[in-house]
Structures are given as structure tokens and as C-alpha cells.
mmCIF file of C-alpha atoms in Angstrom:
data_model
loop_
_atom_site.group_PDB
_atom_site.id
_atom_site.type_symbol
_atom_site.label_atom_id
_atom_site.label_comp_id
_atom_site.label_asym_id
_atom_site.label_seq_id
_atom_site.Cartn_x
_atom_site.Cartn_y
_atom_site.Cartn_z
ATOM 1 C CA PHE A 1 -15.642 1.566 -5.547
ATOM 2 C CA SER A 2 -12.120 0.265 -4.970
ATOM 3 C CA CYS A 3 -10.296 -2.732 -6.346
ATOM 4 C CA SER A 4 -7.027 -4.338 -5.201
ATOM 5 C CA PRO A 5 -4.745 -7.250 -6.106
ATOM 6 C CA GLY A 6 -3.704 -10.047 -3.824
ATOM 7 C CA SER A 7 -3.228 -13.771 -4.092
ATOM 8 C CA LEU A 8 -4.251 -17.043 -2.560
ATOM 9 C CA VAL A 9 -2.761 -20.381 -3.509
ATOM 10 C CA THR A 10 -4.028 -23.857 -2.684
ATOM 11 C CA GLY A 11 -1.709 -26.722 -3.433
ATOM 12 C CA GLY A 12 1.395 -24.869 -4.554
ATOM 13 C CA PHE A 13 2.442 -23.811 -8.085
ATOM 14 C CA ALA A 14 2.941 -20.231 -6.862
ATOM 15 C CA GLN A 15 4.858 -19.360 -10.032
ATOM 16 C CA GLU A 16 1.661 -19.861 -12.058
ATOM 17 C CA ILE A 17 -0.718 -17.598 -10.171
ATOM 18 C CA PRO A 18 -2.827 -15.452 -12.507
ATOM 19 C CA MET A 19 -1.940 -11.789 -12.059
ATOM 20 C CA GLN A 20 -4.554 -9.063 -11.789
ATOM 21 C CA THR A 21 -4.457 -5.370 -12.618
ATOM 22 C CA PRO A 22 -4.806 -2.503 -11.897
ATOM 23 C CA MET A 23 -3.756 -2.042 -8.285
ATOM 24 C CA SER A 24 -7.202 -0.681 -7.447
ATOM 25 C CA ILE A 25 -10.168 1.184 -8.886
ATOM 26 C CA THR A 26 -12.159 3.682 -6.848
ATOM 27 C CA LYS A 27 -15.532 4.940 -8.008
ATOM 28 C CA SER A 28 -19.033 5.307 -6.598
ATOM 29 C CA LYS A 29 -21.079 4.311 -9.638
ATOM 30 C CA GLY A 30 -20.851 3.025 -13.169
ATOM 31 C CA THR A 31 -18.903 0.045 -14.505
ATOM 32 C CA VAL A 32 -15.777 -1.736 -13.263
ATOM 33 C CA ARG A 33 -13.457 -4.017 -15.251
ATOM 34 C CA LEU A 34 -11.343 -6.609 -13.417
ATOM 35 C CA GLN A 35 -8.492 -8.084 -15.436
ATOM 36 C CA CYS A 36 -6.890 -11.463 -14.822
ATOM 37 C CA ASN A 37 -3.678 -12.135 -16.742
ATOM 38 C CA PHE A 38 -2.616 -15.719 -17.493
ATOM 39 C CA LYS A 39 0.607 -14.902 -19.350
ATOM 40 C CA ASP A 40 2.730 -16.879 -16.860
ATOM 41 C CA VAL A 41 0.372 -19.853 -16.728
ATOM 42 C CA SER A 42 1.437 -22.883 -18.736
ATOM 43 C CA GLU A 43 -2.078 -24.261 -19.282
ATOM 44 C CA ALA A 44 -3.585 -23.848 -22.766
ATOM 45 C CA PHE A 45 -5.501 -20.592 -22.333
ATOM 46 C CA ASP A 46 -8.185 -21.136 -24.975
ATOM 47 C CA THR A 47 -9.355 -24.374 -23.367
ATOM 48 C CA THR A 48 -8.979 -23.214 -19.748
ATOM 49 C CA ILE A 49 -12.229 -22.856 -17.808
ATOM 50 C CA ILE A 50 -12.029 -19.695 -15.708
ATOM 51 C CA HIS A 51 -14.115 -19.084 -12.605
ATOM 52 C CA TRP A 52 -14.847 -15.803 -10.850
ATOM 53 C CA TYR A 53 -15.645 -15.738 -7.122
ATOM 54 C CA GLN A 54 -16.924 -13.079 -4.756
ATOM 55 C CA GLN A 55 -16.017 -13.080 -1.058
ATOM 56 C CA LYS A 56 -17.680 -10.616 1.290
ATOM 57 C CA ALA A 57 -16.235 -9.716 4.691
ATOM 58 C CA ASN A 58 -16.369 -12.592 7.201
ATOM 59 C CA LYS A 59 -18.028 -14.888 4.681
ATOM 60 C CA SER A 60 -16.835 -17.738 2.491
ATOM 61 C CA PRO A 61 -16.281 -17.221 -1.262
ATOM 62 C CA GLN A 62 -19.244 -17.635 -3.619
ATOM 63 C CA ARG A 63 -18.839 -18.347 -7.291
ATOM 64 C CA ILE A 64 -20.373 -15.709 -9.533
ATOM 65 C CA LEU A 65 -19.846 -17.469 -12.840
ATOM 66 C CA TYR A 66 -17.540 -19.572 -14.933
ATOM 67 C CA PHE A 67 -16.503 -19.115 -18.537
ATOM 68 C CA SER A 68 -15.753 -21.914 -20.984
ATOM 69 C CA ASN A 69 -17.256 -21.451 -24.446
ATOM 70 C CA GLY A 70 -19.680 -18.969 -22.934
ATOM 71 C CA LYS A 71 -20.749 -17.370 -19.675
ATOM 72 C CA VAL A 72 -22.640 -19.399 -17.072
ATOM 73 C CA VAL A 73 -23.833 -17.323 -14.094
ATOM 74 C CA ASP A 74 -24.629 -19.048 -10.811
ATOM 75 C CA ASP A 75 -27.903 -18.634 -8.947
ATOM 76 C CA GLY A 76 -28.091 -15.593 -6.692
ATOM 77 C CA PHE A 77 -26.334 -13.244 -9.118
ATOM 78 C CA GLN A 78 -27.984 -11.053 -11.735
ATOM 79 C CA ALA A 79 -26.666 -12.302 -15.064
ATOM 80 C CA HIS A 80 -27.183 -8.999 -16.887
ATOM 81 C CA ARG A 81 -24.776 -7.185 -14.514
ATOM 82 C CA TYR A 82 -21.795 -9.465 -15.206
ATOM 83 C CA MET A 83 -19.909 -9.771 -18.475
ATOM 84 C CA VAL A 84 -16.801 -11.843 -19.069
ATOM 85 C CA GLU A 85 -14.526 -12.074 -22.073
ATOM 86 C CA LYS A 86 -11.299 -13.822 -23.043
ATOM 87 C CA VAL A 87 -8.599 -11.994 -24.995
ATOM 88 C CA SER A 88 -6.686 -14.947 -26.380
ATOM 89 C CA HIS A 89 -3.631 -13.177 -27.832
ATOM 90 C CA GLN A 90 -3.015 -11.486 -24.458
ATOM 91 C CA LYS A 91 -4.037 -14.516 -22.345
ATOM 92 C CA LEU A 92 -6.349 -12.151 -20.508
ATOM 93 C CA CYS A 93 -9.739 -12.711 -18.900
ATOM 94 C CA VAL A 94 -11.834 -9.630 -18.102
ATOM 95 C CA LEU A 95 -14.816 -9.503 -15.747
ATOM 96 C CA THR A 96 -17.065 -6.456 -16.123
ATOM 97 C CA ILE A 97 -19.513 -5.491 -13.368
ATOM 98 C CA ASN A 98 -22.196 -3.047 -14.463
ATOM 99 C CA ASP A 99 -24.167 -0.590 -12.329
ATOM 100 C CA ILE A 100 -22.073 -1.084 -9.189
ATOM 101 C CA ILE A 101 -23.767 -0.676 -5.814
ATOM 102 C CA PRO A 102 -22.530 -0.701 -2.194
ATOM 103 C CA ASP A 103 -23.478 -4.377 -1.930
ATOM 104 C CA ASP A 104 -20.733 -5.159 -4.469
ATOM 105 C CA THR A 105 -18.161 -4.513 -1.744
ATOM 106 C CA ALA A 106 -16.132 -7.734 -1.642
ATOM 107 C CA THR A 107 -12.932 -9.501 -2.624
ATOM 108 C CA TYR A 108 -13.093 -10.989 -6.109
ATOM 109 C CA TYR A 109 -11.047 -13.986 -7.246
ATOM 110 C CA CYS A 110 -10.311 -15.352 -10.672
ATOM 111 C CA ALA A 111 -9.506 -19.046 -10.547
ATOM 112 C CA TYR A 112 -8.847 -22.099 -12.683
ATOM 113 C CA TRP A 113 -8.339 -25.820 -12.206
ATOM 114 C CA ARG A 114 -5.123 -27.478 -13.220
ATOM 115 C CA THR A 115 -5.186 -31.000 -14.601
ATOM 116 C CA SER A 116 -3.618 -32.089 -11.301
ATOM 117 C CA LEU A 117 -6.655 -30.582 -9.525
ATOM 118 C CA LYS A 118 -4.592 -27.873 -7.857
ATOM 119 C CA PHE A 119 -6.716 -24.792 -7.383
ATOM 120 C CA LEU A 120 -5.040 -21.445 -7.974
ATOM 121 C CA MET A 121 -6.532 -18.061 -7.231
ATOM 122 C CA SER A 122 -5.637 -14.449 -7.725
ATOM 123 C CA SER A 123 -7.725 -11.767 -6.097
ATOM 124 C CA GLN A 124 -9.000 -8.271 -6.636
ATOM 125 C CA GLN A 125 -10.989 -6.350 -4.081
ATOM 126 C CA PRO A 126 -13.673 -4.058 -5.495
ATOM 127 C CA ARG A 127 -15.518 -1.953 -2.956
ATOM 128 C CA ALA A 128 -18.423 0.401 -3.203
ATOM 129 C CA ARG A 129 -17.903 3.320 -0.832
ATOM 130 C CA PRO A 130 -19.707 6.376 -2.236
ATOM 131 C CA SER A 131 -19.116 8.431 0.926
ATOM 132 C CA LEU A 132 -15.316 8.418 0.657
ATOM 133 C CA SER A 133 -13.351 9.259 -2.474
ATOM 134 C CA LEU A 134 -9.870 8.306 -3.582
ATOM 135 C CA SER A 135 -7.132 10.048 -1.584
ATOM 136 C CA GLN A 136 -3.368 9.706 -1.870
ATOM 137 C CA PRO A 137 -1.157 9.358 1.232
ATOM 138 C CA ALA A 138 -1.029 12.651 3.098
ATOM 139 C CA HIS A 139 2.387 11.920 4.587
ATOM 140 C CA SER A 140 5.163 9.343 4.294
ATOM 141 C CA GLU A 141 8.575 9.040 5.916
ATOM 142 C CA ILE A 142 11.300 6.629 6.984
ATOM 143 C CA LEU A 143 12.285 6.544 10.648
ATOM 144 C CA GLN A 144 15.614 5.069 11.712
ATOM 145 C CA LYS A 145 16.785 3.397 14.911
ATOM 146 C CA ASN A 146 20.463 2.494 15.301
ATOM 147 C CA GLN A 147 21.560 -0.266 17.652
ATOM 148 C CA GLU A 148 24.953 -1.753 18.341
ATOM 149 C CA ASN A 149 24.812 -4.529 15.764
ATOM 150 C CA GLN A 150 21.890 -3.544 13.521
ATOM 151 C CA THR A 151 19.785 -0.720 12.121
ATOM 152 C CA THR A 152 15.995 -0.759 11.845
ATOM 153 C CA TYR A 153 14.116 1.382 9.338
ATOM 154 C CA VAL A 154 10.397 2.017 9.716
ATOM 155 C CA CYS A 155 8.504 3.163 6.634
ATOM 156 C CA LEU A 156 5.323 4.991 7.645
ATOM 157 C CA ILE A 157 2.647 5.876 5.084
ATOM 158 C CA GLU A 158 -0.321 7.791 6.427
ATOM 159 C CA LYS A 159 -3.910 8.734 5.617
ATOM 160 C CA PHE A 160 -4.848 7.205 2.273
ATOM 161 C CA TYR A 161 -7.961 5.610 0.787
ATOM 162 C CA PRO A 162 -8.736 2.962 -0.194
ATOM 163 C CA GLU A 163 -6.658 0.754 2.124
ATOM 164 C CA VAL A 164 -5.379 -1.248 -0.821
ATOM 165 C CA ILE A 165 -1.648 -0.583 -1.101
ATOM 166 C CA ARG A 166 1.509 -2.491 -2.029
ATOM 167 C CA VAL A 167 4.680 -1.662 -0.080
ATOM 168 C CA THR A 168 8.123 -3.138 -0.834
ATOM 169 C CA TRP A 169 11.765 -2.587 0.154
ATOM 170 C CA THR A 170 14.561 -2.518 -2.428
ATOM 171 C CA ASP A 171 18.340 -2.212 -2.163
ATOM 172 C CA GLU A 172 20.750 0.078 -4.023
ATOM 173 C CA ALA A 173 20.602 -2.213 -7.067
ATOM 174 C CA HIS A 174 16.764 -1.918 -7.025
ATOM 175 C CA ASN A 175 16.384 -5.587 -6.106
ATOM 176 C CA GLU A 176 13.508 -6.363 -3.779
ATOM 177 C CA VAL A 177 14.525 -7.096 -0.193
ATOM 178 C CA THR A 178 12.434 -9.686 1.654
ATOM 179 C CA ASP A 179 14.753 -10.859 4.442
ATOM 180 C CA ASN A 180 14.164 -9.296 7.871
ATOM 181 C CA VAL A 181 11.121 -7.385 6.631
ATOM 182 C CA VAL A 182 7.966 -7.104 8.736
ATOM 183 C CA GLN A 183 4.859 -5.921 6.925
ATOM 184 C CA GLY A 184 1.992 -4.585 9.008
ATOM 185 C CA ASP A 185 -1.641 -4.478 7.940
ATOM 186 C CA PRO A 186 -3.348 -1.167 7.140
ATOM 187 C CA TRP A 187 -5.232 0.339 10.063
ATOM 188 C CA LYS A 188 -7.986 2.934 10.120
ATOM 189 C CA ALA A 189 -6.203 6.162 11.074
ATOM 190 C CA THR A 190 -8.990 8.756 10.905
ATOM 191 C CA GLU A 191 -12.687 8.974 11.679
ATOM 192 C CA GLU A 192 -13.260 9.734 7.997
ATOM 193 C CA GLY A 193 -12.067 6.214 7.130
ATOM 194 C CA GLU A 194 -8.543 6.935 5.859
ATOM 195 C CA TYR A 195 -5.869 4.318 6.463
ATOM 196 C CA SER A 196 -2.188 4.164 7.412
ATOM 197 C CA ILE A 197 0.404 1.399 7.169
ATOM 198 C CA SER A 198 3.952 0.737 8.357
ATOM 199 C CA THR A 199 6.659 -1.749 7.456
ATOM 200 C CA TRP A 200 10.015 -2.515 9.092
ATOM 201 C CA LEU A 201 13.387 -3.403 7.576
ATOM 202 C CA THR A 202 16.282 -4.523 9.782
ATOM 203 C CA VAL A 203 19.833 -4.609 8.382
ATOM 204 C CA SER A 204 23.116 -5.657 9.964
ATOM 205 C CA ALA A 205 25.755 -3.171 11.091
ATOM 206 C CA ALA A 206 27.849 -4.124 8.053
ATOM 207 C CA ASN A 207 25.119 -2.685 5.791
ATOM 208 C CA LYS A 208 24.267 0.420 7.812
ATOM 209 C CA ASP A 209 25.845 2.784 5.253
ATOM 210 C CA LYS A 210 23.897 1.348 2.329
ATOM 211 C CA ASN A 211 20.799 3.037 0.996
ATOM 212 C CA TYR A 212 17.462 1.261 0.836
ATOM 213 C CA HIS A 213 14.182 2.313 -0.712
ATOM 214 C CA CYS A 214 10.659 1.942 0.624
ATOM 215 C CA LYS A 215 8.370 1.896 -2.394
ATOM 216 C CA TYR A 216 4.613 2.036 -2.319
ATOM 217 C CA GLU A 217 2.038 1.636 -5.040
ATOM 218 C CA HIS A 218 -1.437 3.012 -4.478
ATOM 219 C CA GLU A 219 -4.209 3.746 -6.908
ATOM 220 C CA SER A 220 -3.574 7.452 -6.384
ATOM 221 C CA LYS A 221 0.204 7.393 -6.977
ATOM 222 C CA LYS A 222 3.489 5.508 -6.869
ATOM 223 C CA HIS A 223 6.308 6.814 -4.700
ATOM 224 C CA SER A 224 9.733 5.821 -3.389
ATOM 225 C CA LEU A 225 11.396 6.901 -0.141
ATOM 226 C CA GLN A 226 15.133 6.498 0.413
ATOM 227 C CA THR A 227 17.019 5.762 3.596
ATOM 228 C CA GLN A 228 20.233 7.686 4.166
ATOM 229 C CA GLY A 229 23.747 6.602 5.138
ATOM 230 C CA THR A 230 25.695 7.594 8.256
ATOM 231 C CA TYR A 231 27.224 10.744 6.679
ATOM 232 C CA TYR A 232 23.778 12.126 5.867
ATOM 233 C CA MET A 233 22.475 11.320 9.331
ATOM 234 C CA LEU A 234 25.450 13.191 10.872
ATOM 235 C CA LYS A 235 24.637 16.217 8.698
ATOM 236 C CA ILE A 236 21.017 16.062 9.814
ATOM 237 C CA SER A 237 22.061 15.731 13.464
ATOM 238 C CA PHE A 238 24.387 18.743 13.184
ATOM 239 C CA TYR A 239 21.639 20.784 11.540
ATOM 240 C CA VAL A 240 19.143 19.851 14.248
ATOM 241 C CA LEU A 241 21.624 20.728 17.001
ATOM 242 C CA LEU A 242 22.307 24.069 15.323
ATOM 243 C CA GLN A 243 18.591 24.848 15.143
ATOM 244 C CA ILE A 244 18.140 23.921 18.810
ATOM 245 C CA SER A 245 21.095 26.138 19.801
ATOM 246 C CA LEU A 246 19.704 29.109 17.905
ATOM 247 C CA PHE A 247 16.297 28.564 19.480
ATOM 248 C CA LEU A 248 17.779 28.480 22.990
ATOM 249 C CA CYS A 249 19.856 31.605 22.330
ATOM 250 C CA ASN A 250 16.769 33.486 21.175
ATOM 251 C CA LYS A 251 14.866 32.375 24.258
ATOM 252 C CA ILE A 252 17.694 33.531 26.563
ATOM 253 C CA ILE A 253 17.752 36.939 24.864
ATOM 254 C CA GLU A 254 13.963 37.230 25.229
ATOM 255 C CA ILE A 255 14.203 36.394 28.931
ATOM 256 C CA MET A 256 17.001 38.916 29.499
ATOM 257 C CA LEU A 257 15.057 41.663 27.720
ATOM 258 C CA SER A 258 11.957 40.902 29.770
ATOM 259 C CA ILE A 259 13.736 41.275 33.139
ATOM 260 C CA THR A 260 12.606 44.470 34.976
ATOM 261 C CA VAL A 261 15.381 46.343 36.784
ATOM 262 C CA PRO A 262 14.239 47.759 40.199
ATOM 263 C CA GLU A 263 13.871 51.586 40.236
ATOM 264 C CA SER A 264 16.205 51.958 43.231
ATOM 265 C CA ILE A 265 19.047 50.265 41.394
ATOM 266 C CA CYS A 266 18.362 52.331 38.282
ATOM 267 C CA ALA A 267 18.315 55.605 40.267
ATOM 268 C CA SER A 268 21.564 54.709 42.058
ATOM 269 C CA TRP A 269 23.228 53.901 38.756
ATOM 270 C CA CYS A 270 22.014 57.164 37.198
ATOM 271 C CA ASN A 271 23.319 59.279 40.179
ATOM 272 C CA ASN A 272 26.700 57.584 40.092
ATOM 273 C CA SER A 273 27.014 58.144 36.412
#
């Protein structure tokens, strides 16, 4: 069972989207708690009616329940499996799903109506996948391509599950970089169902010596990769060339030692000596 955050906004007010945590939850049975935080929402929390929706793959969202003074569960959902509570002093709404099953695989949204009838949503994506357990990325690296007037960095993160992951770029001052960033979607990288993802950052030639960080947050771990300036890349290039030279020298020596000298030449050399 895996759970991930995301967001969907209808009608604007992006600064007041409810935020959900944690990044994801992976388990095959038991109970799952989905938290929706309204700390940045200006509406009066105690009087806000909160809705929870479920959206399965390739289907439209369905409301599970709404919570005002109490829980009201919609038809088609088993009321005893869903619990919801408001924690007023934290401006937090928590949905609990009991006895999870594979059919619970879906994206879940918490939502509320503003007085201006603008509908805001924040999503979490619980999934039931008993056959595949949580796995952290097996490999991650930053690839670099230098061009005349720009440098492109590719951050590659491979073989993780679930596919829920947040990847960002930051500069030397740890500020998030969003300009000239291309974020790909996770793709299934192995037959076992593990995923990989890549993201690109392009910087101008004037910034080629600056360091940037590719940071990812996954349920299994958080990690940061750092790009390197020109001096470091020259050191790496020299090291690689040195290793190639040593390899070639060893190969040449092996070839020379494997050459068989004809017996006639050997006999002539021995007689002359």
C-alpha cells in the first residue's frame, strides 16, 4: 500500500492548497492514515466542511465522505472502514482507512469549498500492492552535457518503488530552481515493477562553474546529488584518461608477451650468441 502527495487546483488560490503528508506509505495490509494540513488556508477551520474523494485509474473521482459536525459516508463505500477526525489546534484533518485491500488502489483527495465557490484539492495516492514491497532507488547520478553557450544536467534516479517521488533542483544557496527545468514522469524500468525517473536542468555558460543539487524525496529515503564545476570535471577527465592509458599499456604488454618467436629465428640467435 503506497501513498503520495500531489495537488490539483480549480479556480486558482494556489497559495491555499491543503498540504498532505507523508510523502507515501507502503504496506500490504492493516490501516493507513492520510493527513491533510490546512495551516496555510485562511478559512475558519472549525466550520470548514472537508470532503474526501477517491479516484481510481482512468476513472473520475468519487466522493467517499464529507465531514462537518460528523462523518457522512456516501453510498458505495463501507462506512465502518473509513474514519475521519479534525485536530483543530493543528488545523489537520485525518482520514483513516481500515483493513486495506488491493481494491483501495487509487488517488485520494481532500477538498473544501471556499465561500467564492472555488474548489481546491490536495491529493494523496494510496495503493495496495502486496506483491511488491518498498524499495529505495538502486542507483542515482547526474550526467552532464556541455555546449557552447549552455550546460545541461540530467538527474537519473533508478529502480525504486512505489513510483511516488518528489524531485527538485536547488542552487548553491539551497533555493529551488524552476527555470529551464524539465521534469519527466516515472516509467516502469523493470519487469518486477520498479520505476525510474529523470529530470533536466539547463544553465547558461555564465553559470557553468556553479554547483547545483538534484534532491529527491521518496518514502524509503531522502538524498541530494551535487553537480560539479569545471575544475572537478577536468580532474575527472584526467583521471579517466590516466586509467585508459594504463589499460592500453597493460594490453600492449599482454600482446607482446603472447607473441611466439619462430624456432628458426631463436636457433639463429642462440648460435650467434
